């Protein structure tokens, strides 16, 4: 029998009893951001809360080699949530876990640990906390009976349209209810630009909570879409010729008094010197950062001019072609001052993405980098000569190119900590697998022509 539990663990036990939970999903992520889990009956929860649970890490991407496969999970009690779509007689609770080695030391390759180390380092060095929010765009496609290689959008309406033809409106509302049940504060949901494309936003929070919530938001949307006979995807570019899906990420730093240190009332853009240096750091490291925040082959089919995806390394306020946008300031909303990094997509591991973004920005702060002049014209309209004249570089055009940039960037490499080697190994393998594919485009283009 377990010994007396800690107050936090006992609180979980009490909630599980009150919620009539039958099963508990113990969750963590692999290096590429896939949720992994082991499900236990609630009768085993007390022992897991006290002692953790062993698992074989040898088959988890980025976790362990065969000869050192045994690892164990320790539960974070504060992460207890009841999964809303499992309430019919088999109520299941979710608990997030940290990964440890057999020796009892923390596993540095655990993506959640990577972000914990980053935010702990920020607090220790600067006395600040990192706040973020993510705008996760996604598509809903027709499900059963349809070919997944030729996706069919679930509706025919457009950006922010209100129409009876927006067949996904009820699905979005069901998702919003589920996210609220999971303890998230949903701010808005709407149809996006492309046919079948949507966005649901949750309120900004400390970076760790946002990363946790981003993973659960994706899982929730996929589960409720499936329940309604649909397929949800966060793939950056599922259909050629229309807008892809991003994960615009809003960032700010707060001090111990709760003040936003990116805010300066006297500045034209209401930004502090620290904010400008943070911008400069992210622009300086953007090409390496891309490997982490745009980490799939498909990511670079979204990052092309003409579809509202930023490819130019510049910043501005009204310029949506820029890498970083400064949302307009509203009087009385000083705490909302933030930098919107527009290139990330939801194929990224949210823990590694946040850690890398923070490291890039802080390098600019440490070195006192000066942000380049803002660009308020559409960079899409610039000629190559104009881009060169203004010193505007572009993001990499492929995952391979981004990984090459990452290999040369010690700041971003260091930010990934123990996850770096496994991440690069997985992504190089992805590039190689893609290179060996023969695509439908190639068959159409070359079969009879050559």
PDB file of N, CA, C and O in Angstrom, residues 322-373:
ATOM      1  N   UNK A 322       5.957  40.315 -42.936  1.00  0.00           N
ATOM      2  CA  UNK A 322       7.143  40.336 -42.075  1.00  0.00           C
ATOM      3  C   UNK A 322       7.180  39.119 -41.159  1.00  0.00           C
ATOM      4  O   UNK A 322       6.154  38.560 -40.787  1.00  0.00           O
ATOM      5  N   UNK A 323       8.381  38.751 -40.772  1.00  0.00           N
ATOM      6  CA  UNK A 323       8.568  37.631 -39.842  1.00  0.00           C
ATOM      7  C   UNK A 323       7.929  37.926 -38.498  1.00  0.00           C
ATOM      8  O   UNK A 323       7.282  37.063 -37.885  1.00  0.00           O
ATOM      9  N   UNK A 324       8.109  39.161 -38.011  1.00  0.00           N
ATOM     10  CA  UNK A 324       7.593  39.570 -36.703  1.00  0.00           C
ATOM     11  C   UNK A 324       6.679  40.771 -36.888  1.00  0.00           C
ATOM     12  O   UNK A 324       7.056  41.762 -37.518  1.00  0.00           O
ATOM     13  N   UNK A 325       5.489  40.664 -36.332  1.00  0.00           N
ATOM     14  CA  UNK A 325       4.531  41.773 -36.391  1.00  0.00           C
ATOM     15  C   UNK A 325       4.261  42.268 -34.980  1.00  0.00           C
ATOM     16  O   UNK A 325       4.217  41.476 -34.033  1.00  0.00           O
ATOM     17  N   UNK A 326       4.081  43.583 -34.855  1.00  0.00           N
ATOM     18  CA  UNK A 326       3.749  44.184 -33.565  1.00  0.00           C
ATOM     19  C   UNK A 326       2.263  44.540 -33.581  1.00  0.00           C
ATOM     20  O   UNK A 326       1.859  45.491 -34.269  1.00  0.00           O
ATOM     21  N   UNK A 327       1.416  43.764 -32.890  1.00  0.00           N
ATOM     22  CA  UNK A 327      -0.016  44.102 -32.870  1.00  0.00           C
ATOM     23  C   UNK A 327      -0.229  45.523 -32.368  1.00  0.00           C
ATOM     24  O   UNK A 327       0.506  46.013 -31.503  1.00  0.00           O
ATOM     25  N   UNK A 328      -1.230  46.203 -32.898  1.00  0.00           N
ATOM     26  CA  UNK A 328      -1.509  47.598 -32.532  1.00  0.00           C
ATOM     27  C   UNK A 328      -1.773  47.715 -31.032  1.00  0.00           C
ATOM     28  O   UNK A 328      -2.461  46.892 -30.436  1.00  0.00           O
ATOM     29  N   UNK A 329      -1.235  48.776 -30.464  1.00  0.00           N
ATOM     30  CA  UNK A 329      -1.425  49.053 -29.033  1.00  0.00           C
ATOM     31  C   UNK A 329      -2.774  49.735 -28.801  1.00  0.00           C
ATOM     32  O   UNK A 329      -3.174  50.626 -29.545  1.00  0.00           O
ATOM     33  N   UNK A 330      -3.477  49.299 -27.760  1.00  0.00           N
ATOM     34  CA  UNK A 330      -4.723  49.950 -27.338  1.00  0.00           C
ATOM     35  C   UNK A 330      -4.510  50.533 -25.948  1.00  0.00           C
ATOM     36  O   UNK A 330      -3.975  49.851 -25.068  1.00  0.00           O
ATOM     37  N   UNK A 331      -4.883  51.793 -25.713  1.00  0.00           N
ATOM     38  CA  UNK A 331      -4.704  52.406 -24.390  1.00  0.00           C
ATOM     39  C   UNK A 331      -5.301  51.540 -23.290  1.00  0.00           C
ATOM     40  O   UNK A 331      -6.397  50.993 -23.426  1.00  0.00           O
ATOM     41  N   UNK A 332      -4.545  51.418 -22.210  1.00  0.00           N
ATOM     42  CA  UNK A 332      -4.998  50.622 -21.079  1.00  0.00           C
ATOM     43  C   UNK A 332      -4.671  49.146 -21.202  1.00  0.00           C
ATOM     44  O   UNK A 332      -4.983  48.366 -20.298  1.00  0.00           O
ATOM     45  N   UNK A 333      -4.015  48.773 -22.299  1.00  0.00           N
ATOM     46  CA  UNK A 333      -3.684  47.355 -22.510  1.00  0.00           C
ATOM     47  C   UNK A 333      -2.174  47.159 -22.584  1.00  0.00           C
ATOM     48  O   UNK A 333      -1.659  46.445 -23.444  1.00  0.00           O
ATOM     49  N   UNK A 334      -1.476  47.814 -21.641  1.00  0.00           N
ATOM     50  CA  UNK A 334      -0.021  47.717 -21.619  1.00  0.00           C
ATOM     51  C   UNK A 334       0.455  46.274 -21.506  1.00  0.00           C
ATOM     52  O   UNK A 334       1.463  45.873 -22.097  1.00  0.00           O
ATOM     53  N   UNK A 335      -0.268  45.456 -20.736  1.00  0.00           N
ATOM     54  CA  UNK A 335       0.156  44.070 -20.539  1.00  0.00           C
ATOM     55  C   UNK A 335       0.031  43.249 -21.820  1.00  0.00           C
ATOM     56  O   UNK A 335       0.575  42.156 -21.908  1.00  0.00           O
ATOM     57  N   UNK A 336      -0.689  43.766 -22.792  1.00  0.00           N
ATOM     58  CA  UNK A 336      -0.876  43.036 -24.047  1.00  0.00           C
ATOM     59  C   UNK A 336       0.218  43.327 -25.074  1.00  0.00           C
ATOM     60  O   UNK A 336       0.180  42.777 -26.182  1.00  0.00           O
ATOM     61  N   UNK A 337       1.166  44.203 -24.731  1.00  0.00           N
ATOM     62  CA  UNK A 337       2.272  44.479 -25.645  1.00  0.00           C
ATOM     63  C   UNK A 337       3.025  43.178 -25.925  1.00  0.00           C
ATOM     64  O   UNK A 337       3.418  42.473 -24.999  1.00  0.00           O
ATOM     65  N   UNK A 338       3.232  42.872 -27.197  1.00  0.00           N
ATOM     66  CA  UNK A 338       3.819  41.574 -27.509  1.00  0.00           C
ATOM     67  C   UNK A 338       4.411  41.582 -28.917  1.00  0.00           C
ATOM     68  O   UNK A 338       4.119  42.466 -29.730  1.00  0.00           O
ATOM     69  N   UNK A 339       5.215  40.577 -29.182  1.00  0.00           N
ATOM     70  CA  UNK A 339       5.781  40.353 -30.499  1.00  0.00           C
ATOM     71  C   UNK A 339       5.102  39.118 -31.080  1.00  0.00           C
ATOM     72  O   UNK A 339       5.051  38.073 -30.423  1.00  0.00           O
ATOM     73  N   UNK A 340       4.610  39.221 -32.281  1.00  0.00           N
ATOM     74  CA  UNK A 340       3.970  38.075 -32.935  1.00  0.00           C
ATOM     75  C   UNK A 340       4.924  37.484 -33.972  1.00  0.00           C
ATOM     76  O   UNK A 340       5.165  38.079 -35.023  1.00  0.00           O
ATOM     77  N   UNK A 341       5.479  36.334 -33.658  1.00  0.00           N
ATOM     78  CA  UNK A 341       6.324  35.616 -34.610  1.00  0.00           C
ATOM     79  C   UNK A 341       5.397  34.812 -35.520  1.00  0.00           C
ATOM     80  O   UNK A 341       4.666  33.932 -35.058  1.00  0.00           O
ATOM     81  N   UNK A 342       5.438  35.095 -36.816  1.00  0.00           N
ATOM     82  CA  UNK A 342       4.399  34.603 -37.719  1.00  0.00           C
ATOM     83  C   UNK A 342       4.782  33.354 -38.511  1.00  0.00           C
ATOM     84  O   UNK A 342       3.952  32.774 -39.202  1.00  0.00           O
ATOM     85  N   UNK A 343       6.018  32.912 -38.389  1.00  0.00           N
ATOM     86  CA  UNK A 343       6.417  31.773 -39.226  1.00  0.00           C
ATOM     87  C   UNK A 343       6.166  30.397 -38.617  1.00  0.00           C
ATOM     88  O   UNK A 343       6.049  29.423 -39.356  1.00  0.00           O
ATOM     89  N   UNK A 344       6.064  30.198 -37.285  1.00  0.00           N
ATOM     90  CA  UNK A 344       5.911  28.832 -36.764  1.00  0.00           C
ATOM     91  C   UNK A 344       4.661  28.139 -37.300  1.00  0.00           C
ATOM     92  O   UNK A 344       3.683  28.796 -37.685  1.00  0.00           O
ATOM     93  N   UNK A 345       4.715  26.813 -37.323  1.00  0.00           N
ATOM     94  CA  UNK A 345       3.514  26.037 -37.644  1.00  0.00           C
ATOM     95  C   UNK A 345       3.332  24.935 -36.612  1.00  0.00           C
ATOM     96  O   UNK A 345       4.229  24.658 -35.808  1.00  0.00           O
ATOM     97  N   UNK A 346       2.165  24.321 -36.643  1.00  0.00           N
ATOM     98  CA  UNK A 346       1.784  23.377 -35.595  1.00  0.00           C
ATOM     99  C   UNK A 346       2.409  21.996 -35.744  1.00  0.00           C
ATOM    100  O   UNK A 346       2.133  21.106 -34.940  1.00  0.00           O
ATOM    101  N   UNK A 347       3.257  21.805 -36.758  1.00  0.00           N
ATOM    102  CA  UNK A 347       4.002  20.547 -36.816  1.00  0.00           C
ATOM    103  C   UNK A 347       5.160  20.557 -35.832  1.00  0.00           C
ATOM    104  O   UNK A 347       5.804  19.532 -35.612  1.00  0.00           O
ATOM    105  N   UNK A 348       5.413  21.709 -35.221  1.00  0.00           N
ATOM    106  CA  UNK A 348       6.516  21.822 -34.270  1.00  0.00           C
ATOM    107  C   UNK A 348       6.152  21.217 -32.918  1.00  0.00           C
ATOM    108  O   UNK A 348       4.986  21.139 -32.547  1.00  0.00           O
ATOM    109  N   UNK A 349       7.169  20.781 -32.194  1.00  0.00           N
ATOM    110  CA  UNK A 349       6.998  20.391 -30.803  1.00  0.00           C
ATOM    111  C   UNK A 349       6.886  21.690 -30.001  1.00  0.00           C
ATOM    112  O   UNK A 349       7.828  22.489 -29.991  1.00  0.00           O
ATOM    113  N   UNK A 350       5.757  21.965 -29.346  1.00  0.00           N
ATOM    114  CA  UNK A 350       5.571  23.281 -28.720  1.00  0.00           C
ATOM    115  C   UNK A 350       6.572  23.579 -27.607  1.00  0.00           C
ATOM    116  O   UNK A 350       6.872  24.743 -27.350  1.00  0.00           O
ATOM    117  N   UNK A 351       7.100  22.551 -26.955  1.00  0.00           N
ATOM    118  CA  UNK A 351       8.094  22.774 -25.901  1.00  0.00           C
ATOM    119  C   UNK A 351       9.429  23.201 -26.512  1.00  0.00           C
ATOM    120  O   UNK A 351      10.040  24.189 -26.071  1.00  0.00           O
ATOM    121  N   UNK A 352       9.877  22.480 -27.513  1.00  0.00           N
ATOM    122  CA  UNK A 352      11.140  22.837 -28.159  1.00  0.00           C
ATOM    123  C   UNK A 352      11.019  24.173 -28.883  1.00  0.00           C
ATOM    124  O   UNK A 352      11.961  24.976 -28.872  1.00  0.00           O
ATOM    125  N   UNK A 353       9.868  24.421 -29.502  1.00  0.00           N
ATOM    126  CA  UNK A 353       9.665  25.683 -30.217  1.00  0.00           C
ATOM    127  C   UNK A 353       9.780  26.872 -29.268  1.00  0.00           C
ATOM    128  O   UNK A 353      10.472  27.856 -29.554  1.00  0.00           O
ATOM    129  N   UNK A 354       9.099  26.795 -28.120  1.00  0.00           N
ATOM    130  CA  UNK A 354       9.136  27.911 -27.162  1.00  0.00           C
ATOM    131  C   UNK A 354      10.537  28.108 -26.598  1.00  0.00           C
ATOM    132  O   UNK A 354      11.005  29.249 -26.446  1.00  0.00           O
ATOM    133  N   UNK A 355      11.233  27.016 -26.300  1.00  0.00           N
ATOM    134  CA  UNK A 355      12.590  27.121 -25.756  1.00  0.00           C
ATOM    135  C   UNK A 355      13.527  27.773 -26.766  1.00  0.00           C
ATOM    136  O   UNK A 355      14.357  28.624 -26.409  1.00  0.00           O
ATOM    137  N   UNK A 356      13.400  27.393 -28.036  1.00  0.00           N
ATOM    138  CA  UNK A 356      14.272  27.952 -29.067  1.00  0.00           C
ATOM    139  C   UNK A 356      13.957  29.421 -29.333  1.00  0.00           C
ATOM    140  O   UNK A 356      14.869  30.247 -29.503  1.00  0.00           O
ATOM    141  N   UNK A 357      12.669  29.773 -29.366  1.00  0.00           N
ATOM    142  CA  UNK A 357      12.288  31.172 -29.569  1.00  0.00           C
ATOM    143  C   UNK A 357      12.832  32.051 -28.443  1.00  0.00           C
ATOM    144  O   UNK A 357      13.345  33.150 -28.679  1.00  0.00           O
ATOM    145  N   UNK A 358      12.701  31.553 -27.214  1.00  0.00           N
ATOM    146  CA  UNK A 358      13.186  32.317 -26.068  1.00  0.00           C
ATOM    147  C   UNK A 358      14.702  32.505 -26.138  1.00  0.00           C
ATOM    148  O   UNK A 358      15.218  33.612 -25.916  1.00  0.00           O
ATOM    149  N   UNK A 359      15.422  31.451 -26.468  1.00  0.00           N
ATOM    150  CA  UNK A 359      16.886  31.535 -26.535  1.00  0.00           C
ATOM    151  C   UNK A 359      17.332  32.528 -27.598  1.00  0.00           C
ATOM    152  O   UNK A 359      18.266  33.319 -27.380  1.00  0.00           O
ATOM    153  N   UNK A 360      16.678  32.501 -28.753  1.00  0.00           N
ATOM    154  CA  UNK A 360      17.055  33.419 -29.829  1.00  0.00           C
ATOM    155  C   UNK A 360      16.832  34.866 -29.410  1.00  0.00           C
ATOM    156  O   UNK A 360      17.691  35.741 -29.618  1.00  0.00           O
ATOM    157  N   UNK A 361      15.663  35.147 -28.809  1.00  0.00           N
ATOM    158  CA  UNK A 361      15.379  36.512 -28.372  1.00  0.00           C
ATOM    159  C   UNK A 361      16.323  36.979 -27.289  1.00  0.00           C
ATOM    160  O   UNK A 361      16.820  38.118 -27.330  1.00  0.00           O
ATOM    161  N   UNK A 362      16.594  36.112 -26.324  1.00  0.00           N
ATOM    162  CA  UNK A 362      17.466  36.506 -25.209  1.00  0.00           C
ATOM    163  C   UNK A 362      18.902  36.728 -25.656  1.00  0.00           C
ATOM    164  O   UNK A 362      19.630  37.527 -25.054  1.00  0.00           O
ATOM    165  N   UNK A 363      19.332  36.029 -26.706  1.00  0.00           N
ATOM    166  CA  UNK A 363      20.683  36.290 -27.219  1.00  0.00           C
ATOM    167  C   UNK A 363      20.783  37.721 -27.712  1.00  0.00           C
ATOM    168  O   UNK A 363      21.807  38.385 -27.519  1.00  0.00           O
ATOM    169  N   UNK A 364      19.711  38.215 -28.335  1.00  0.00           N
ATOM    170  CA  UNK A 364      19.694  39.618 -28.745  1.00  0.00           C
ATOM    171  C   UNK A 364      19.752  40.555 -27.565  1.00  0.00           C
ATOM    172  O   UNK A 364      20.415  41.607 -27.613  1.00  0.00           O
ATOM    173  N   UNK A 365      19.063  40.193 -26.460  1.00  0.00           N
ATOM    174  CA  UNK A 365      19.066  41.021 -25.258  1.00  0.00           C
ATOM    175  C   UNK A 365      20.455  41.036 -24.627  1.00  0.00           C
ATOM    176  O   UNK A 365      20.986  42.096 -24.268  1.00  0.00           O
ATOM    177  N   UNK A 366      21.057  39.871 -24.500  1.00  0.00           N
ATOM    178  CA  UNK A 366      22.388  39.792 -23.869  1.00  0.00           C
ATOM    179  C   UNK A 366      23.427  40.586 -24.642  1.00  0.00           C
ATOM    180  O   UNK A 366      24.310  41.215 -24.051  1.00  0.00           O
ATOM    181  N   UNK A 367      23.328  40.530 -25.952  1.00  0.00           N
ATOM    182  CA  UNK A 367      24.331  41.194 -26.793  1.00  0.00           C
ATOM    183  C   UNK A 367      23.952  42.634 -27.139  1.00  0.00           C
ATOM    184  O   UNK A 367      24.713  43.325 -27.814  1.00  0.00           O
ATOM    185  N   UNK A 368      22.776  43.065 -26.659  1.00  0.00           N
ATOM    186  CA  UNK A 368      22.353  44.432 -26.940  1.00  0.00           C
ATOM    187  C   UNK A 368      22.166  44.697 -28.422  1.00  0.00           C
ATOM    188  O   UNK A 368      22.455  45.805 -28.910  1.00  0.00           O
ATOM    189  N   UNK A 369      21.663  43.703 -29.151  1.00  0.00           N
ATOM    190  CA  UNK A 369      21.487  43.878 -30.596  1.00  0.00           C
ATOM    191  C   UNK A 369      20.423  44.933 -30.891  1.00  0.00           C
ATOM    192  O   UNK A 369      19.448  45.078 -30.153  1.00  0.00           O
ATOM    193  N   UNK A 370      20.610  45.653 -31.972  1.00  0.00           N
ATOM    194  CA  UNK A 370      19.661  46.668 -32.396  1.00  0.00           C
ATOM    195  C   UNK A 370      18.775  46.090 -33.504  1.00  0.00           C
ATOM    196  O   UNK A 370      19.274  45.509 -34.475  1.00  0.00           O
ATOM    197  N   UNK A 371      17.491  46.263 -33.357  1.00  0.00           N
ATOM    198  CA  UNK A 371      16.578  45.777 -34.385  1.00  0.00           C
ATOM    199  C   UNK A 371      16.748  46.598 -35.658  1.00  0.00           C
ATOM    200  O   UNK A 371      16.995  47.810 -35.594  1.00  0.00           O
ATOM    201  N   UNK A 372      16.630  45.982 -36.816  1.00  0.00           N
ATOM    202  CA  UNK A 372      16.673  46.764 -38.058  1.00  0.00           C
ATOM    203  C   UNK A 372      15.469  47.690 -38.139  1.00  0.00           C
ATOM    204  O   UNK A 372      14.521  47.564 -37.354  1.00  0.00           O
ATOM    205  N   UNK A 373      15.508  48.619 -39.074  1.00  0.00           N
ATOM    206  CA  UNK A 373      14.367  49.521 -39.246  1.00  0.00           C
ATOM    207  C   UNK A 373      13.127  48.707 -39.622  1.00  0.00           C
ATOM    208  O   UNK A 373      13.213  47.704 -40.343  1.00  0.00           O
TER     209      UNK A 373
END
